């Protein structure tokens, strides 16, 4: 039974949080459906905002904590790189990773007992262990 001193319609009674936090959470739940809404990725923020400039001006600075988020990539801002430069760098990294995987497939054999990748590296028969 509710205490006579509590208001059953008061969210603080049931949520255990203060009204400002409750109001903030209600507001965030309402605006999260907007396609220009972006969560702040600040380590201790948990907020977010509508970023009207969308991909035209992709750097979003959180009004609450100042953390910079890339609207386009939904990640912390890639300092020193435009989105196009970041895309190029990421594409090159993925291509290098794929080339490395293909080289490992050609140059290694799996140990039949433990399934670890092994590669023979010299004429003396020394074996290099490659963790995959």
PDB file of C-alpha atoms in Angstrom:
ATOM      1  CA  UNK A   1       0.000   0.000   0.000  1.00  0.00           C
ATOM      2  CA  UNK A   2       1.334   3.431  -0.899  1.00  0.00           C
ATOM      3  CA  UNK A   3       2.604   5.709   1.845  1.00  0.00           C
ATOM      4  CA  UNK A   4       0.155   8.536   2.572  1.00  0.00           C
ATOM      5  CA  UNK A   5       2.957  11.057   1.939  1.00  0.00           C
ATOM      6  CA  UNK A   6       3.646   9.908  -1.648  1.00  0.00           C
ATOM      7  CA  UNK A   7       1.888  10.911  -4.822  1.00  0.00           C
ATOM      8  CA  UNK A   8       1.212   7.821  -6.943  1.00  0.00           C
ATOM      9  CA  UNK A   9       1.354   9.955 -10.108  1.00  0.00           C
ATOM     10  CA  UNK A  10       4.804  11.325  -9.257  1.00  0.00           C
ATOM     11  CA  UNK A  11       7.402   9.579 -11.486  1.00  0.00           C
ATOM     12  CA  UNK A  12      10.087  10.088  -8.851  1.00  0.00           C
ATOM     13  CA  UNK A  13       8.154   7.785  -6.521  1.00  0.00           C
ATOM     14  CA  UNK A  14       8.438   4.880  -8.944  1.00  0.00           C
ATOM     15  CA  UNK A  15      11.604   5.615 -10.879  1.00  0.00           C
ATOM     16  CA  UNK A  16      13.936   6.447  -8.041  1.00  0.00           C
ATOM     17  CA  UNK A  17      15.398   9.329 -10.020  1.00  0.00           C
ATOM     18  CA  UNK A  18      14.944  13.048  -9.864  1.00  0.00           C
ATOM     19  CA  UNK A  19      12.446  14.856 -12.036  1.00  0.00           C
ATOM     20  CA  UNK A  20      15.114  16.575 -14.204  1.00  0.00           C
ATOM     21  CA  UNK A  21      16.567  13.172 -15.139  1.00  0.00           C
ATOM     22  CA  UNK A  22      13.073  11.811 -15.833  1.00  0.00           C
ATOM     23  CA  UNK A  23      12.237  14.838 -18.023  1.00  0.00           C
ATOM     24  CA  UNK A  24      15.519  14.404 -19.929  1.00  0.00           C
ATOM     25  CA  UNK A  25      14.790  10.722 -20.562  1.00  0.00           C
ATOM     26  CA  UNK A  26      11.236  11.481 -21.746  1.00  0.00           C
ATOM     27  CA  UNK A  27      12.562  14.151 -24.127  1.00  0.00           C
ATOM     28  CA  UNK A  28      15.252  11.819 -25.497  1.00  0.00           C
ATOM     29  CA  UNK A  29      12.729   9.039 -26.066  1.00  0.00           C
ATOM     30  CA  UNK A  30      10.545  11.460 -28.052  1.00  0.00           C
ATOM     31  CA  UNK A  31      13.278  12.825 -30.319  1.00  0.00           C
ATOM     32  CA  UNK A  32      15.166   9.566 -30.954  1.00  0.00           C
ATOM     33  CA  UNK A  33      12.778   8.805 -33.831  1.00  0.00           C
ATOM     34  CA  UNK A  34      14.011  11.827 -35.799  1.00  0.00           C
ATOM     35  CA  UNK A  35      16.353  10.691 -38.631  1.00  0.00           C
ATOM     36  CA  UNK A  36      18.767  13.498 -37.728  1.00  0.00           C
ATOM     37  CA  UNK A  37      18.981  12.436 -34.085  1.00  0.00           C
ATOM     38  CA  UNK A  38      22.418  11.217 -33.029  1.00  0.00           C
ATOM     39  CA  UNK A  39      23.433   9.793 -29.677  1.00  0.00           C
ATOM     40  CA  UNK A  40      26.368  11.472 -28.005  1.00  0.00           C
ATOM     41  CA  UNK A  41      29.233   9.002 -27.799  1.00  0.00           C
ATOM     42  CA  UNK A  42      30.911  10.854 -24.949  1.00  0.00           C
ATOM     43  CA  UNK A  43      32.122   8.329 -22.380  1.00  0.00           C
ATOM     44  CA  UNK A  44      29.891   9.595 -19.578  1.00  0.00           C
ATOM     45  CA  UNK A  45      27.222  11.622 -21.373  1.00  0.00           C
ATOM     46  CA  UNK A  46      24.414   9.351 -22.548  1.00  0.00           C
ATOM     47  CA  UNK A  47      22.672  12.262 -24.240  1.00  0.00           C
ATOM     48  CA  UNK A  48      22.014  13.066 -27.837  1.00  0.00           C
ATOM     49  CA  UNK A  49      20.571  15.734 -30.077  1.00  0.00           C
ATOM     50  CA  UNK A  50      19.044  16.443 -33.443  1.00  0.00           C
ATOM     51  CA  UNK A  51      21.776  17.464 -35.870  1.00  0.00           C
ATOM     52  CA  UNK A  52      20.026  19.563 -38.512  1.00  0.00           C
ATOM     53  CA  UNK A  53      23.096  19.875 -40.759  1.00  0.00           C
ATOM     54  CA  UNK A  54      23.179  16.072 -41.250  1.00  0.00           C
ATOM     55  CA  UNK A  55      25.902  14.920 -43.672  1.00  0.00           C
ATOM     56  CA  UNK A  56      26.499  18.459 -44.996  1.00  0.00           C
ATOM     57  CA  UNK A  57      28.280  19.377 -41.745  1.00  0.00           C
ATOM     58  CA  UNK A  58      28.929  15.965 -40.193  1.00  0.00           C
ATOM     59  CA  UNK A  59      30.721  17.030 -37.016  1.00  0.00           C
ATOM     60  CA  UNK A  60      28.222  17.114 -34.160  1.00  0.00           C
ATOM     61  CA  UNK A  61      29.325  18.721 -30.906  1.00  0.00           C
ATOM     62  CA  UNK A  62      27.208  17.648 -27.947  1.00  0.00           C
ATOM     63  CA  UNK A  63      25.486  20.583 -26.275  1.00  0.00           C
ATOM     64  CA  UNK A  64      25.698  18.837 -22.903  1.00  0.00           C
ATOM     65  CA  UNK A  65      29.312  17.638 -22.723  1.00  0.00           C
ATOM     66  CA  UNK A  66      31.091  19.028 -25.820  1.00  0.00           C
ATOM     67  CA  UNK A  67      32.085  15.587 -27.166  1.00  0.00           C
ATOM     68  CA  UNK A  68      32.468  15.520 -30.950  1.00  0.00           C
ATOM     69  CA  UNK A  69      30.667  12.764 -32.877  1.00  0.00           C
ATOM     70  CA  UNK A  70      30.651  12.101 -36.626  1.00  0.00           C
ATOM     71  CA  UNK A  71      27.007  12.219 -37.740  1.00  0.00           C
ATOM     72  CA  UNK A  72      27.810  10.317 -40.949  1.00  0.00           C
ATOM     73  CA  UNK A  73      29.756   7.437 -39.410  1.00  0.00           C
ATOM     74  CA  UNK A  74      28.058   7.375 -35.977  1.00  0.00           C
ATOM     75  CA  UNK A  75      31.432   7.227 -34.238  1.00  0.00           C
ATOM     76  CA  UNK A  76      33.716   9.620 -32.339  1.00  0.00           C
ATOM     77  CA  UNK A  77      34.885  12.401 -34.661  1.00  0.00           C
ATOM     78  CA  UNK A  78      37.833  11.330 -36.821  1.00  0.00           C
ATOM     79  CA  UNK A  79      40.093  14.253 -35.931  1.00  0.00           C
ATOM     80  CA  UNK A  80      42.283  15.466 -38.786  1.00  0.00           C
ATOM     81  CA  UNK A  81      40.266  13.680 -41.487  1.00  0.00           C
ATOM     82  CA  UNK A  82      37.243  14.674 -43.513  1.00  0.00           C
ATOM     83  CA  UNK A  83      34.609  11.985 -43.959  1.00  0.00           C
ATOM     84  CA  UNK A  84      35.889  11.318 -47.502  1.00  0.00           C
ATOM     85  CA  UNK A  85      39.458  10.960 -46.228  1.00  0.00           C
ATOM     86  CA  UNK A  86      38.247   8.654 -43.452  1.00  0.00           C
ATOM     87  CA  UNK A  87      36.326   6.549 -46.007  1.00  0.00           C
ATOM     88  CA  UNK A  88      39.433   6.262 -48.199  1.00  0.00           C
ATOM     89  CA  UNK A  89      41.633   5.300 -45.255  1.00  0.00           C
ATOM     90  CA  UNK A  90      39.083   2.729 -44.039  1.00  0.00           C
ATOM     91  CA  UNK A  91      38.716   1.242 -47.538  1.00  0.00           C
ATOM     92  CA  UNK A  92      42.514   0.924 -47.830  1.00  0.00           C
ATOM     93  CA  UNK A  93      42.718  -0.675 -44.375  1.00  0.00           C
ATOM     94  CA  UNK A  94      40.056  -3.235 -45.295  1.00  0.00           C
ATOM     95  CA  UNK A  95      41.834  -4.013 -48.586  1.00  0.00           C
ATOM     96  CA  UNK A  96      45.137  -4.532 -46.743  1.00  0.00           C
ATOM     97  CA  UNK A  97      43.411  -6.741 -44.191  1.00  0.00           C
ATOM     98  CA  UNK A  98      41.853  -8.846 -46.962  1.00  0.00           C
ATOM     99  CA  UNK A  99      45.228  -9.139 -48.748  1.00  0.00           C
ATOM    100  CA  UNK A 100      46.845 -10.269 -45.483  1.00  0.00           C
ATOM    101  CA  UNK A 101      44.161 -12.911 -44.973  1.00  0.00           C
ATOM    102  CA  UNK A 102      44.614 -14.189 -48.534  1.00  0.00           C
ATOM    103  CA  UNK A 103      48.393 -14.353 -48.061  1.00  0.00           C
ATOM    104  CA  UNK A 104      47.952 -16.267 -44.801  1.00  0.00           C
ATOM    105  CA  UNK A 105      45.660 -18.754 -46.543  1.00  0.00           C
ATOM    106  CA  UNK A 106      48.292 -19.354 -49.251  1.00  0.00           C
ATOM    107  CA  UNK A 107      51.356 -19.410 -46.981  1.00  0.00           C
ATOM    108  CA  UNK A 108      50.080 -21.413 -44.026  1.00  0.00           C
ATOM    109  CA  UNK A 109      48.759 -24.847 -43.191  1.00  0.00           C
ATOM    110  CA  UNK A 110      46.670 -25.775 -40.205  1.00  0.00           C
ATOM    111  CA  UNK A 111      48.142 -28.149 -37.661  1.00  0.00           C
ATOM    112  CA  UNK A 112      45.958 -31.265 -37.861  1.00  0.00           C
ATOM    113  CA  UNK A 113      45.967 -31.610 -34.080  1.00  0.00           C
ATOM    114  CA  UNK A 114      45.422 -28.095 -32.733  1.00  0.00           C
ATOM    115  CA  UNK A 115      44.167 -26.235 -35.857  1.00  0.00           C
ATOM    116  CA  UNK A 116      46.716 -23.417 -35.366  1.00  0.00           C
ATOM    117  CA  UNK A 117      48.067 -21.870 -38.578  1.00  0.00           C
ATOM    118  CA  UNK A 118      51.709 -22.813 -39.265  1.00  0.00           C
ATOM    119  CA  UNK A 119      54.136 -21.522 -41.890  1.00  0.00           C
ATOM    120  CA  UNK A 120      57.529 -22.902 -42.848  1.00  0.00           C
ATOM    121  CA  UNK A 121      59.875 -19.929 -43.011  1.00  0.00           C
ATOM    122  CA  UNK A 122      63.322 -21.253 -43.964  1.00  0.00           C
ATOM    123  CA  UNK A 123      65.152 -24.115 -45.649  1.00  0.00           C
ATOM    124  CA  UNK A 124      66.180 -25.587 -42.271  1.00  0.00           C
ATOM    125  CA  UNK A 125      62.556 -26.429 -41.621  1.00  0.00           C
ATOM    126  CA  UNK A 126      61.938 -24.018 -38.759  1.00  0.00           C
ATOM    127  CA  UNK A 127      58.254 -23.428 -38.276  1.00  0.00           C
ATOM    128  CA  UNK A 128      56.671 -20.104 -37.439  1.00  0.00           C
ATOM    129  CA  UNK A 129      53.498 -20.182 -35.389  1.00  0.00           C
ATOM    130  CA  UNK A 130      50.844 -17.785 -36.684  1.00  0.00           C
ATOM    131  CA  UNK A 131      47.949 -17.175 -34.339  1.00  0.00           C
ATOM    132  CA  UNK A 132      44.690 -16.677 -36.156  1.00  0.00           C
TER     133      UNK A 132
END
